[in-house]
Tab-separated table of C-alpha atoms in Angstrom:
chain	number	residue	atom	x	y	z
A	1	MET	CA	10.787	97.637	-56.061
A	2	SER	CA	12.673	94.685	-54.784
A	3	ALA	CA	14.697	95.236	-51.635
A	4	PRO	CA	18.368	94.513	-52.332
A	5	SER	CA	18.912	92.933	-48.900
A	6	LYS	CA	16.102	90.419	-49.369
A	7	THR	CA	16.125	87.045	-51.030
A	8	LYS	CA	14.239	87.214	-54.291
A	9	ARG	CA	11.529	84.626	-54.728
A	10	ILE	CA	9.798	83.777	-57.977
A	11	GLY	CA	6.069	84.154	-57.495
A	12	LYS	CA	3.377	81.614	-58.383
A	13	THR	CA	-0.234	82.112	-59.294
A	14	GLY	CA	-2.975	81.278	-56.799
A	15	ASN	CA	-4.107	78.247	-58.817
A	16	GLN	CA	-0.569	76.850	-58.928
A	17	GLN	CA	-0.166	77.248	-55.179
A	18	GLU	CA	-3.515	75.608	-54.444
A	19	SER	CA	-2.888	72.626	-56.715
A	20	SER	CA	0.543	71.904	-55.255
A	21	GLY	CA	-0.281	72.651	-51.617
A	22	VAL	CA	-1.548	69.197	-50.641
A	23	VAL	CA	1.370	67.351	-52.223
A	24	ARG	CA	3.816	69.839	-50.747
A	25	ARG	CA	2.551	69.324	-47.207
A	26	LEU	CA	2.355	65.566	-47.548
A	27	VAL	CA	6.010	65.633	-48.540
A	28	LEU	CA	7.100	68.155	-45.909
A	29	PHE	CA	5.412	66.365	-43.017
A	30	GLY	CA	5.311	62.767	-44.220
A	31	GLY	CA	9.073	62.496	-44.684
A	32	PRO	CA	10.174	63.456	-41.156
A	33	VAL	CA	7.321	61.575	-39.481
A	34	GLY	CA	8.215	58.389	-41.378
A	35	ALA	CA	11.906	58.883	-40.603
A	36	ALA	CA	11.148	59.431	-36.897
A	37	VAL	CA	9.221	56.137	-36.762
A	38	ALA	CA	12.048	54.285	-38.514
A	39	MET	CA	14.700	55.852	-36.282
A	40	TRP	CA	12.782	54.990	-33.115
A	41	PHE	CA	12.361	51.304	-33.990
A	42	HIS	CA	15.789	50.946	-35.624
A	43	PRO	CA	17.424	47.769	-34.220
A	44	HIS	CA	20.814	48.223	-32.584
A	45	ALA	CA	23.743	46.229	-33.953
A	46	GLY	CA	26.161	44.748	-31.447
A	47	HIS	CA	29.861	44.024	-31.848
A	48	ASP	CA	29.007	40.860	-33.792
A	49	VAL	CA	26.667	42.434	-36.313
A	50	TYR	CA	25.398	39.215	-37.895
A	51	ALA	CA	24.633	37.515	-34.600
A	52	SER	CA	23.018	40.567	-33.019
A	53	LEU	CA	20.740	41.280	-35.992
A	54	SER	CA	19.844	37.761	-37.134
A	55	ALA	CA	16.760	37.577	-34.929
A	56	VAL	CA	15.464	40.948	-36.144
A	57	ALA	CA	16.629	40.799	-39.782
A	58	ASP	CA	13.114	41.219	-41.195
A	59	THR	CA	12.493	44.243	-38.984
A	60	PHE	CA	15.894	45.657	-39.939
A	61	VAL	CA	15.039	45.447	-43.641
A	62	VAL	CA	11.567	46.982	-43.242
A	63	ILE	CA	12.924	49.806	-41.074
A	64	HIS	CA	15.587	50.709	-43.616
A	65	VAL	CA	13.184	50.587	-46.549
A	66	LEU	CA	10.958	53.001	-44.600
A	67	LEU	CA	13.982	55.117	-43.702
A	68	PHE	CA	15.149	55.227	-47.321
A	69	ALA	CA	11.712	56.327	-48.559
A	70	SER	CA	11.336	58.873	-45.751
A	71	LEU	CA	14.754	60.438	-46.269
A	72	ALA	CA	14.129	60.639	-50.018
A	73	THR	CA	10.889	62.455	-49.202
A	74	ILE	CA	12.768	64.811	-46.862
A	75	ALA	CA	15.200	65.608	-49.680
A	76	MET	CA	12.228	66.430	-51.874
A	77	GLY	CA	10.831	68.617	-49.090
A	78	LEU	CA	14.095	70.524	-48.779
A	79	TYR	CA	13.952	71.167	-52.497
A	80	PHE	CA	10.373	72.421	-52.159
A	81	LEU	CA	11.429	74.806	-49.381
A	82	SER	CA	14.241	76.274	-51.481
A	83	SER	CA	12.475	76.249	-54.839
A	84	GLY	CA	11.581	79.635	-56.226
A	85	TYR	CA	14.389	81.400	-54.381
A	86	ARG	CA	17.463	82.664	-56.183
A	87	GLY	CA	20.967	83.512	-55.193
A	88	LEU	CA	24.062	81.765	-53.897
A	89	SER	CA	22.479	80.522	-50.662
A	90	ALA	CA	19.489	79.033	-52.482
A	91	THR	CA	21.787	77.323	-54.966
A	92	LEU	CA	23.919	76.012	-52.108
A	93	ALA	CA	20.800	74.681	-50.357
A	94	ARG	CA	19.766	72.758	-53.452
A	95	ALA	CA	23.312	71.474	-54.027
A	96	GLY	CA	23.507	70.277	-50.413
A	97	THR	CA	20.163	68.540	-50.848
A	98	GLY	CA	21.513	66.719	-53.894
A	99	VAL	CA	24.638	65.603	-52.032
A	100	PHE	CA	22.512	64.411	-49.116
A	101	GLY	CA	20.152	62.531	-51.403
A	102	PHE	CA	22.903	60.816	-53.369
A	103	PHE	CA	25.376	59.867	-50.648
A	104	TYR	CA	23.217	59.337	-47.569
A	105	LEU	CA	20.517	57.405	-49.373
A	106	GLY	CA	23.220	55.276	-50.971
A	107	TYR	CA	24.599	54.635	-47.495
A	108	VAL	CA	21.174	53.615	-46.178
A	109	ALA	CA	20.549	51.371	-49.187
A	110	ILE	CA	23.826	49.470	-48.832
A	111	VAL	CA	24.554	49.482	-45.094
A	112	GLY	CA	20.883	49.186	-44.197
A	113	VAL	CA	18.740	47.446	-46.786
A	114	ALA	CA	21.415	45.328	-48.492
A	115	LYS	CA	22.980	44.293	-45.190
A	116	GLY	CA	19.596	43.348	-43.768
A	117	LEU	CA	18.734	41.249	-46.820
A	118	LEU	CA	22.086	39.513	-46.593
A	119	ILE	CA	21.491	38.658	-42.934
A	120	ARG	CA	17.959	37.470	-43.628
A	121	GLU	CA	19.013	35.166	-46.436
A	122	GLY	CA	22.047	33.969	-44.500
A	123	ARG	CA	19.830	32.483	-41.800
A	124	THR	CA	18.615	29.853	-44.293
A	125	LEU	CA	22.132	28.595	-45.082
A	126	PRO	CA	24.040	25.768	-43.363
A	127	ALA	CA	26.073	26.843	-40.338
A	128	GLU	CA	29.427	26.541	-42.147
A	129	GLN	CA	28.229	28.909	-44.889
A	130	GLN	CA	26.818	31.411	-42.446
A	131	ALA	CA	30.362	32.237	-41.322
A	132	GLY	CA	31.087	33.682	-44.771
A	133	VAL	CA	27.862	35.689	-44.699
A	134	ALA	CA	28.768	37.022	-41.265
A	135	GLU	CA	32.123	38.234	-42.623
A	136	ALA	CA	30.409	40.006	-45.530
A	137	VAL	CA	27.926	41.640	-43.166
A	138	GLN	CA	30.724	42.799	-40.869
A	139	TYR	CA	32.540	44.220	-43.894
A	140	LEU	CA	29.503	46.264	-44.956
A	141	HIS	CA	29.103	47.511	-41.408
A	142	THR	CA	32.702	48.663	-40.982
A	143	GLU	CA	33.914	49.531	-44.501
A	144	PRO	CA	35.470	53.049	-44.287
A	145	LEU	CA	34.335	54.077	-47.786
A	146	LEU	CA	30.715	53.339	-46.947
A	147	PHE	CA	31.054	55.211	-43.667
A	148	ALA	CA	32.589	58.128	-45.569
A	149	ALA	CA	29.596	58.172	-47.935
A	150	GLY	CA	27.304	58.470	-44.924
A	151	VAL	CA	29.390	61.313	-43.491
A	152	ILE	CA	29.409	63.173	-46.814
A	153	GLY	CA	25.645	62.778	-47.031
A	154	ALA	CA	25.208	64.064	-43.479
A	155	VAL	CA	27.397	67.089	-44.261
A	156	GLY	CA	25.312	67.686	-47.384
A	157	TYR	CA	22.175	67.762	-45.218
A	158	LEU	CA	23.784	70.245	-42.813
A	159	VAL	CA	24.811	72.473	-45.721
A	160	ALA	CA	21.306	72.226	-47.172
A	161	VAL	CA	19.447	73.214	-43.995
A	162	GLY	CA	22.069	75.823	-43.079
A	163	ALA	CA	21.893	77.525	-46.468
A	164	LEU	CA	18.106	77.220	-46.475
A	165	ALA	CA	17.996	78.933	-43.091
A	166	VAL	CA	20.010	81.813	-44.575
A	167	VAL	CA	17.611	82.021	-47.526
A	168	LEU	CA	14.535	82.151	-45.310
A	169	TYR	CA	16.205	84.517	-42.838
A	170	ARG	CA	16.715	86.989	-45.669
A	171	ALA	CA	13.054	86.510	-46.549
A	172	ASP	CA	12.115	87.597	-42.991
A	173	ALA	CA	11.108	84.156	-41.713
A	174	PRO	CA	10.903	83.775	-37.913
A	175	ARG	CA	14.236	82.861	-36.342
A	176	VAL	CA	13.130	80.009	-34.055
A	177	PRO	CA	11.930	77.625	-36.802
A	178	LEU	CA	15.112	78.313	-38.732
A	179	ALA	CA	17.157	77.263	-35.711
A	180	LEU	CA	14.997	74.139	-35.379
A	181	LEU	CA	15.527	73.372	-39.051
A	182	VAL	CA	19.299	73.467	-38.622
A	183	ALA	CA	19.013	71.458	-35.388
A	184	SER	CA	17.285	68.663	-37.313
A	185	SER	CA	20.704	67.730	-38.704
A	186	VAL	CA	21.400	65.845	-35.448
A	187	ALA	CA	18.907	63.219	-36.669
A	188	ILE	CA	21.042	62.470	-39.710
A	189	GLY	CA	24.191	62.211	-37.619
A	190	ALA	CA	22.602	60.046	-34.918
A	191	HIS	CA	20.718	57.872	-37.452
A	192	HIS	CA	18.622	56.171	-34.766
A	193	GLY	CA	17.554	56.503	-31.145
A	194	PRO	CA	15.949	59.332	-29.109
A	195	LEU	CA	18.304	62.042	-30.378
A	196	ALA	CA	17.484	61.184	-33.998
A	197	VAL	CA	13.752	61.203	-33.248
A	198	ALA	CA	14.111	64.588	-31.523
A	199	GLY	CA	15.895	65.919	-34.609
A	200	MET	CA	13.060	64.820	-36.868
A	201	GLY	CA	10.616	66.340	-34.382
A	202	SER	CA	12.395	69.674	-34.686
A	203	PHE	CA	12.071	69.399	-38.481
A	204	VAL	CA	8.305	68.866	-38.180
A	205	VAL	CA	7.914	71.825	-35.793
A	206	ALA	CA	10.059	74.041	-38.033
A	207	VAL	CA	8.097	73.170	-41.165
A	208	GLY	CA	4.763	73.546	-39.389
A	209	TRP	CA	5.781	76.969	-38.135
A	210	LEU	CA	6.995	78.088	-41.542
A	211	GLU	CA	3.977	76.675	-43.394
A	212	PHE	CA	1.199	77.791	-41.028
A	213	GLY	CA	2.683	80.423	-38.741
A	214	TRP	CA	4.521	82.591	-41.231
A	215	SER	CA	2.821	84.684	-43.869
A	216	ARG	CA	5.191	84.798	-46.817
A	217	ALA	CA	5.482	88.384	-47.857
A	218	THR	CA	8.452	87.397	-49.994
A	219	ASP	CA	7.157	87.242	-53.545
A	220	TRP	CA	9.292	90.127	-54.697
A	221	PRO	CA	8.426	91.658	-58.074
A	222	GLU	CA	10.818	91.126	-60.906
């Protein structure tokens, strides 16, 4: 019988698990590793955003394309981790993942990729026209609505990993990787630098522990 205090998980056949295992692990590990690389090499914008990033505009664009793809992969990984589980916490985890994917990736696309492309193209314009580009870049960097989208996305990530930790806790997962999973949210808040890289590192350790160090005895019968 199913234990009422446990999280119910929908079982899969052995063939289904084997066929999806490689893709699952590529997603679970590839996303945070790619994000860690992007966050480590992420150029820092000074007070004058256009001037400080002009020399590294190409790098800025490449980094944010990598970051966008990596964070989208992380969102997919969070869905994989919560898929098959039922209940309010599992639903909340998936909803938080959706909010993170929509708002934070939109933030990265506009404030990262679009801004970088604008800076890169602005370098080819006459000096008098570059002033207008610099104003547009500064606007994208400081616009409160765009910042709010990033904050909402970051909160969505925190809700997703927090609810997922509850789901896996009820499925008797080890406590340490669950704490590391929640701690990975600092990477989304920091966005770049050593703290962000450490957050993605905690995600990798958490997923590795859950995937290889925890035997899922959670396929409860219907």
